[in-house]
Coordinates of C-alpha atoms in Angstrom, one line a residue:
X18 CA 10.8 103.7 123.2
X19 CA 11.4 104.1 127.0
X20 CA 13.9 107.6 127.6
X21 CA 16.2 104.9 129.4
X22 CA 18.0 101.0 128.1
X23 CA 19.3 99.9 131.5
X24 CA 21.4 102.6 132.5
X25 CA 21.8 104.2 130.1
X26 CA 20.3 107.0 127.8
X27 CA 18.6 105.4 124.5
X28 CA 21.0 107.4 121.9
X29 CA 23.9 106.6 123.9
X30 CA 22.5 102.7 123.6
X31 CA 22.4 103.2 120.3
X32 CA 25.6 104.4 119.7
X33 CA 27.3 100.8 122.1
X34 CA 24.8 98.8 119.5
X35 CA 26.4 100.6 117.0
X36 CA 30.2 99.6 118.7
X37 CA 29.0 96.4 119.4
X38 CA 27.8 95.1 115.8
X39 CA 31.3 96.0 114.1
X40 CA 32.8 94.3 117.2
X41 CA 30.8 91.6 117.1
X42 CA 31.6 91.7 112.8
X43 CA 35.6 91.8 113.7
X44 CA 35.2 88.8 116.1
X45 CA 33.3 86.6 113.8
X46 CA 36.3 87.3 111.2
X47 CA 38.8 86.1 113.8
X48 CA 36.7 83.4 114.5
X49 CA 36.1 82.1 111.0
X50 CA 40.5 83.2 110.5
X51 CA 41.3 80.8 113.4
X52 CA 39.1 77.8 112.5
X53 CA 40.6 78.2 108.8
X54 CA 44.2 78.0 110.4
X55 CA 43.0 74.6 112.2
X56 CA 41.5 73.5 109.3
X57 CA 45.2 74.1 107.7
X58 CA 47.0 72.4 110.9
X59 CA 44.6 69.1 110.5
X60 CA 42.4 69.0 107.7
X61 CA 39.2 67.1 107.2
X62 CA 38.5 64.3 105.1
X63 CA 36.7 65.0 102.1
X64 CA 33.8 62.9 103.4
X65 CA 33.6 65.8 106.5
X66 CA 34.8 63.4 109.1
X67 CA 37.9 63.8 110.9
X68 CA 41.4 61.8 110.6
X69 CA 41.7 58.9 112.7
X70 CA 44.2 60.0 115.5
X71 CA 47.8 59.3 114.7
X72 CA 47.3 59.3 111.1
X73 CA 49.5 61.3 108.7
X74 CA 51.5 63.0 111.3
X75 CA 53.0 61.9 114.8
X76 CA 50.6 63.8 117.3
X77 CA 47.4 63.1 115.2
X78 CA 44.2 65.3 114.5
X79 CA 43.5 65.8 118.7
X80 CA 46.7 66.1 119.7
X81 CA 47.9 68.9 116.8
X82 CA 44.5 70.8 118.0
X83 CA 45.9 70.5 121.7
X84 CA 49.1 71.6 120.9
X85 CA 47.8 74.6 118.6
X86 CA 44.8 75.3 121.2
X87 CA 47.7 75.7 123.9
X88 CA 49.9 78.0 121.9
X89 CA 47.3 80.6 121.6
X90 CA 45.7 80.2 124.7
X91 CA 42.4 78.9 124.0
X92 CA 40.6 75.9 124.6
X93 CA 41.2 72.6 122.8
X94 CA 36.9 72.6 122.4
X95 CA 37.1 76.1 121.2
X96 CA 39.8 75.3 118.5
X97 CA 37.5 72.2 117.3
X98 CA 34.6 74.4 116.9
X99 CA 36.1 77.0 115.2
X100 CA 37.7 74.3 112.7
X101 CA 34.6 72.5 112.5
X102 CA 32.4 75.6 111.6
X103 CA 34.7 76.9 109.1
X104 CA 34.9 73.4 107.3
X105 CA 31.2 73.5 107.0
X106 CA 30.9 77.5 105.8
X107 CA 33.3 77.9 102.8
X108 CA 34.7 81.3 102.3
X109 CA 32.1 81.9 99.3
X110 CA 29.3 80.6 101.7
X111 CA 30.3 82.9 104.7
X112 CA 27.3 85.8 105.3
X113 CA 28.5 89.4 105.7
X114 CA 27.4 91.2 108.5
X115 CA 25.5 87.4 110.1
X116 CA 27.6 86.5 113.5
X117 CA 30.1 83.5 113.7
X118 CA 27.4 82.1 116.1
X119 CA 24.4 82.0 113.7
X120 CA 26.6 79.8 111.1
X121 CA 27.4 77.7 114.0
X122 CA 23.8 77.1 114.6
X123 CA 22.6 77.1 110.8
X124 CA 25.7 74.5 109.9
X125 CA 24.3 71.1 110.3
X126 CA 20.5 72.9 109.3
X127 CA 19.0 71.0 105.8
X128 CA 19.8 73.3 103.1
X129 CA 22.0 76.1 105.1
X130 CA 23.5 77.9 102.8
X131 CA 20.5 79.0 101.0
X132 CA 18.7 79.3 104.3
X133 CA 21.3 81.4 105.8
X134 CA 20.4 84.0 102.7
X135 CA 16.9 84.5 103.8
X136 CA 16.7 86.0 107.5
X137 CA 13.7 86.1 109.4
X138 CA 11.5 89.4 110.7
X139 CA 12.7 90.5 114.3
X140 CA 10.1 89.7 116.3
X141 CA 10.4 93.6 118.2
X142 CA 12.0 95.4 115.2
X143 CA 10.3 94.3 112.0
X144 CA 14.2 94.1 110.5
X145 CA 14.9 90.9 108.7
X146 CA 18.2 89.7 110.4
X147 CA 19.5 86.6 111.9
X148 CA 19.9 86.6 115.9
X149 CA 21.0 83.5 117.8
X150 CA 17.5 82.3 118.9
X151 CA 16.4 82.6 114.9
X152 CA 19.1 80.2 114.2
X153 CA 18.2 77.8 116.6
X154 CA 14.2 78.0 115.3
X155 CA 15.4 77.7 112.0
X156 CA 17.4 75.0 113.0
X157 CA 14.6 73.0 115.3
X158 CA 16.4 73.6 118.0
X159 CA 14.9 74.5 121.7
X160 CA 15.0 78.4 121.7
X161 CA 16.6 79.8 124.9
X162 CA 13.7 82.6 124.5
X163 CA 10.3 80.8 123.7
X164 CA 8.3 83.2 122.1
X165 CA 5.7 81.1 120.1
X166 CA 3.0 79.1 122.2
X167 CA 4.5 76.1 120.7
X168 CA 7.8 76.6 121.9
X169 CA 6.6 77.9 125.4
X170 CA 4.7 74.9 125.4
X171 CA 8.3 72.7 124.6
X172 CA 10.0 75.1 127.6
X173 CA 7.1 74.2 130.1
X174 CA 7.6 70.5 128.8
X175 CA 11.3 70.9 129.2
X176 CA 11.2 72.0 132.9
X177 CA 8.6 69.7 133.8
X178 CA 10.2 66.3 133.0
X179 CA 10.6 65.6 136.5
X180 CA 7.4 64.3 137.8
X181 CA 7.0 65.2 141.5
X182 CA 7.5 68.9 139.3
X183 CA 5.2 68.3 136.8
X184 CA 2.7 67.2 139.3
X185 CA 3.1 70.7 141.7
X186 CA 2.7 72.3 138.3
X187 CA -0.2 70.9 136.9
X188 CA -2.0 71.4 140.4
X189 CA -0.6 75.1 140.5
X190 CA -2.6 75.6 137.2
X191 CA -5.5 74.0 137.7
X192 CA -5.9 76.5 140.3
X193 CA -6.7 79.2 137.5
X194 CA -10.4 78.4 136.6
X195 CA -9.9 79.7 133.1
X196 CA -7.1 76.7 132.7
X197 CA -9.0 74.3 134.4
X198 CA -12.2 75.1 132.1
X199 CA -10.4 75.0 128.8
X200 CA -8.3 71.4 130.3
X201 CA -12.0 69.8 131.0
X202 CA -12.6 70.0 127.4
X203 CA -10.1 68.1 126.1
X204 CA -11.4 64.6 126.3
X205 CA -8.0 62.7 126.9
X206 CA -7.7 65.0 130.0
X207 CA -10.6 64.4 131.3
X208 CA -10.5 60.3 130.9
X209 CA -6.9 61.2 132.7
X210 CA -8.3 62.8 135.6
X211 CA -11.0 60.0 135.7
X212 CA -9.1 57.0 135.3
X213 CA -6.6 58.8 137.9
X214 CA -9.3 59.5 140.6
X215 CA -10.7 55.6 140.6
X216 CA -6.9 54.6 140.7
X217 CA -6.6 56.9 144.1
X218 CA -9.2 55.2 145.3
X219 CA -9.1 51.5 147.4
X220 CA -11.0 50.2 146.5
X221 CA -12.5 51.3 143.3
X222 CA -16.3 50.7 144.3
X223 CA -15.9 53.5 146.9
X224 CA -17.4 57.1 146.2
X225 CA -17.1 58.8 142.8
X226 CA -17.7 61.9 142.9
X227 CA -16.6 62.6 139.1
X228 CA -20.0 63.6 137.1
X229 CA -20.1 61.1 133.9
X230 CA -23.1 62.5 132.9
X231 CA -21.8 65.7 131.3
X232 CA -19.4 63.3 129.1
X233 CA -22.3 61.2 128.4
X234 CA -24.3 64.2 127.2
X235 CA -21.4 65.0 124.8
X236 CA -21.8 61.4 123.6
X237 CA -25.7 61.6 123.0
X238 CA -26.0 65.1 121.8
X239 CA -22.9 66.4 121.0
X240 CA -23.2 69.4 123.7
X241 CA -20.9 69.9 126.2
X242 CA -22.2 71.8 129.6
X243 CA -18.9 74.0 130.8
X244 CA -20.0 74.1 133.8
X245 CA -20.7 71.1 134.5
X246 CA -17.6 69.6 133.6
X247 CA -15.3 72.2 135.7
X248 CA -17.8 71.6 138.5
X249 CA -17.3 67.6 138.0
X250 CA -13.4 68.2 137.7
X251 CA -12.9 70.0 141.0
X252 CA -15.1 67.3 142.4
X253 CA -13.2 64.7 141.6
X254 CA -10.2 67.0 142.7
X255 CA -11.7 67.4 146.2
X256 CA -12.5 63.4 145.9
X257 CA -8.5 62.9 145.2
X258 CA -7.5 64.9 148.1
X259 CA -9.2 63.6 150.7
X260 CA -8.4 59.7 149.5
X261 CA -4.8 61.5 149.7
X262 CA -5.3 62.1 153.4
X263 CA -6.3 59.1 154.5
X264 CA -3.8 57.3 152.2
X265 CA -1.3 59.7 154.4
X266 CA -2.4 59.0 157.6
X267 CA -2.5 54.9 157.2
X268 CA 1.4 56.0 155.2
X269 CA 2.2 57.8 158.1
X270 CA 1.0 55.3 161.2
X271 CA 2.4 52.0 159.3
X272 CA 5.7 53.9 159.6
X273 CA 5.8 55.2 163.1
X274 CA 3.9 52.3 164.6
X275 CA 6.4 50.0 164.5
X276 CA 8.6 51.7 166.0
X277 CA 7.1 51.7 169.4
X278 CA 7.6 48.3 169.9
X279 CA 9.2 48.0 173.9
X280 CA 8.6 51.8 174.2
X281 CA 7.1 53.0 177.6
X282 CA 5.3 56.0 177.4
X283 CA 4.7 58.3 180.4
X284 CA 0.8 59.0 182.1
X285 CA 0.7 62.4 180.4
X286 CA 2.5 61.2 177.2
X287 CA -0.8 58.4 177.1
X288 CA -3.2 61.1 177.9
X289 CA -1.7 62.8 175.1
X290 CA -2.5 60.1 172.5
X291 CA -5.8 58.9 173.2
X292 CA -6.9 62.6 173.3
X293 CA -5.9 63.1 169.8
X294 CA -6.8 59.4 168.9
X295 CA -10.6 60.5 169.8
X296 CA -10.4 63.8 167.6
X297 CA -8.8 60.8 164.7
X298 CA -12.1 58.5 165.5
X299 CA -14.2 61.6 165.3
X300 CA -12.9 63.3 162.2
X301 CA -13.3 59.8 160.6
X302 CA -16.9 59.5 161.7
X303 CA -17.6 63.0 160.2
X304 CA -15.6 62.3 156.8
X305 CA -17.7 58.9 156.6
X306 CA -21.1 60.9 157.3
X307 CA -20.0 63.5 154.5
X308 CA -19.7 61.2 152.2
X309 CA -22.7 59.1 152.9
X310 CA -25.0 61.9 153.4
X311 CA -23.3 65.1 151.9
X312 CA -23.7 66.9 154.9
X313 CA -20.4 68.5 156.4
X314 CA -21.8 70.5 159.6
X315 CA -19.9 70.0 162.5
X316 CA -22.2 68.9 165.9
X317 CA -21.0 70.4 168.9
X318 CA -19.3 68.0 170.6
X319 CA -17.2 67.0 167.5
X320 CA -16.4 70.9 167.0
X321 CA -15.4 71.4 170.9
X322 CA -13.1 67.9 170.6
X323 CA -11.5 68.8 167.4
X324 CA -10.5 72.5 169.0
X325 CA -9.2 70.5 171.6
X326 CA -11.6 71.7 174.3

């Protein structure tokens, strides 16, 4: 163990753990205390669900909460918990020594009193003991500290709902050649990438540069080439970006375009245009030849225009 736990010597971090597990002990017995008081204030049905509001007394389930939550200076949702967590943890049920939290998390969990009996390993101590992110895997819910791949996995998953997100992500990623090699041999993400690249493309008869034939070689022989299908991947990568770039540029001039209707434009503002119209006509002559003929060198001329010389 390091000499130093934040700022502070390790035995003297032993001795605040020490503080804080009978604190957090005599917190969870308040806790439980108070929810058995509310419990006492406005019971629950023996079915587990609450009283309709208004029934049996004047003020009703809610409003007795409020007015108790109010007297003691706590929240009405903190109140409801409380009541709700000790209605689900009878006295006899109630863990020595596990935090109010944990039975919060473990209350609605399939079989939780028995489960509650049986803590897991730590995953940095080897103890068997109940933490808040045990609970919650115990209980299937999202851990606020993934540790397995599968959970990690659920966190990426999680952050990445939104798609323009998802989409910086993936491309991020992809940028790691061990991650792109081990995506290529998944099949559906390959088909993805496929289907996705001839979708990017208007219209579809235009150049593929995808390389079938190392999925049709898994097909006929069963063997896959690696190589071959990371090479075909950042092909059809290359392929998608430069269909993006024209798609942005046509985007781009169907915008503006428009909007020059009755403008008048100044000598130099003209000169200005056509110069970097020609360096458009002439990148697009060069982009056409690439593809045609696979050969990118740059002539002279084209290379003095596009510096703007």
């Amino acid at each position: 163990m390091d000499e130093a736990i934040g700022s502070v010597p390790c035995e003297r971090f032993d001795d605040l753990v020490d503080q804080s597990v009978e604190l957090v002990r005599v917190m969870t017995g308040c806790q439980f205390m108070l929810g058995d008081i509310a419990l006492e204030i406005a019971p629950l049905r023996s079915h587990g669900g609450n009283m309709a509001l208004g029934q049996d007394d004047e003020l009703g389930v809610a409003g007795s909460l409020r007015v108790f939550a109010e007297a003691i200076r706590l929240s009405f949702h903190t109140v409801r918990t409380y009541r709700w967590v000790a209605a689900r943890w009878p006295k006899d049920q109630r863990q020595e020594g596990v935090s109010f939290e944990v039975h919060r998390i473990l209350a609605a969990a399939p079989d939780a009193y028995e489960l509650i009996r049986h803590p897991p390993a730590d995953n940095r101590t080897g103890e068997m003991r109940w933490s808040g992110d045990a609970a919650k895997r115990a209980a299937g819910w999202s851990s606020a500290t993934p540790v397995t791949v599968t959970e990690k996995v659920e966190a990426i998953r999680g952050l990445a709902q939104d798609e323009q997100v998802a989409a910086l992500a993936a491309c991020e990623l992809l940028h790691r050649p061990e991650v792109a090699f081990r995506a290529m041999r998944d099949r559906q993400a390959r088909e993805l990438v496929n289907e996705a690249q001839f979708e990017q493309a208007e219209p579809v008869e235009e150049a593929s540069w995808w390389e079938p034939d190392a999925a049709e070689d898994e097909e006929g022989s069963g063997l896959v080439d690696p190589v071959r299908i990371v090479r075909g991947f950042h092909r059809a990568m290359e392929f998608t970006d430069l269909i993006g770039v024209c798609q942005g540029f046509v985007a781009g001039a169907s915008r503006l375009v428009p909007k020059l209707r009755g403008r008048d434009f100044s000598e130099s503002q003209l000169a200005t245009v056509t110069r970097q119209l020609e360096k458009i006509r002439a990148t697009a002559d060069w982009i056409e030849t690439a593809v045609a003929t696979g050969k990118v060198d740059l002539d002279e001329a084209l290379a003095e225009l596009l510096r703007g010389q």
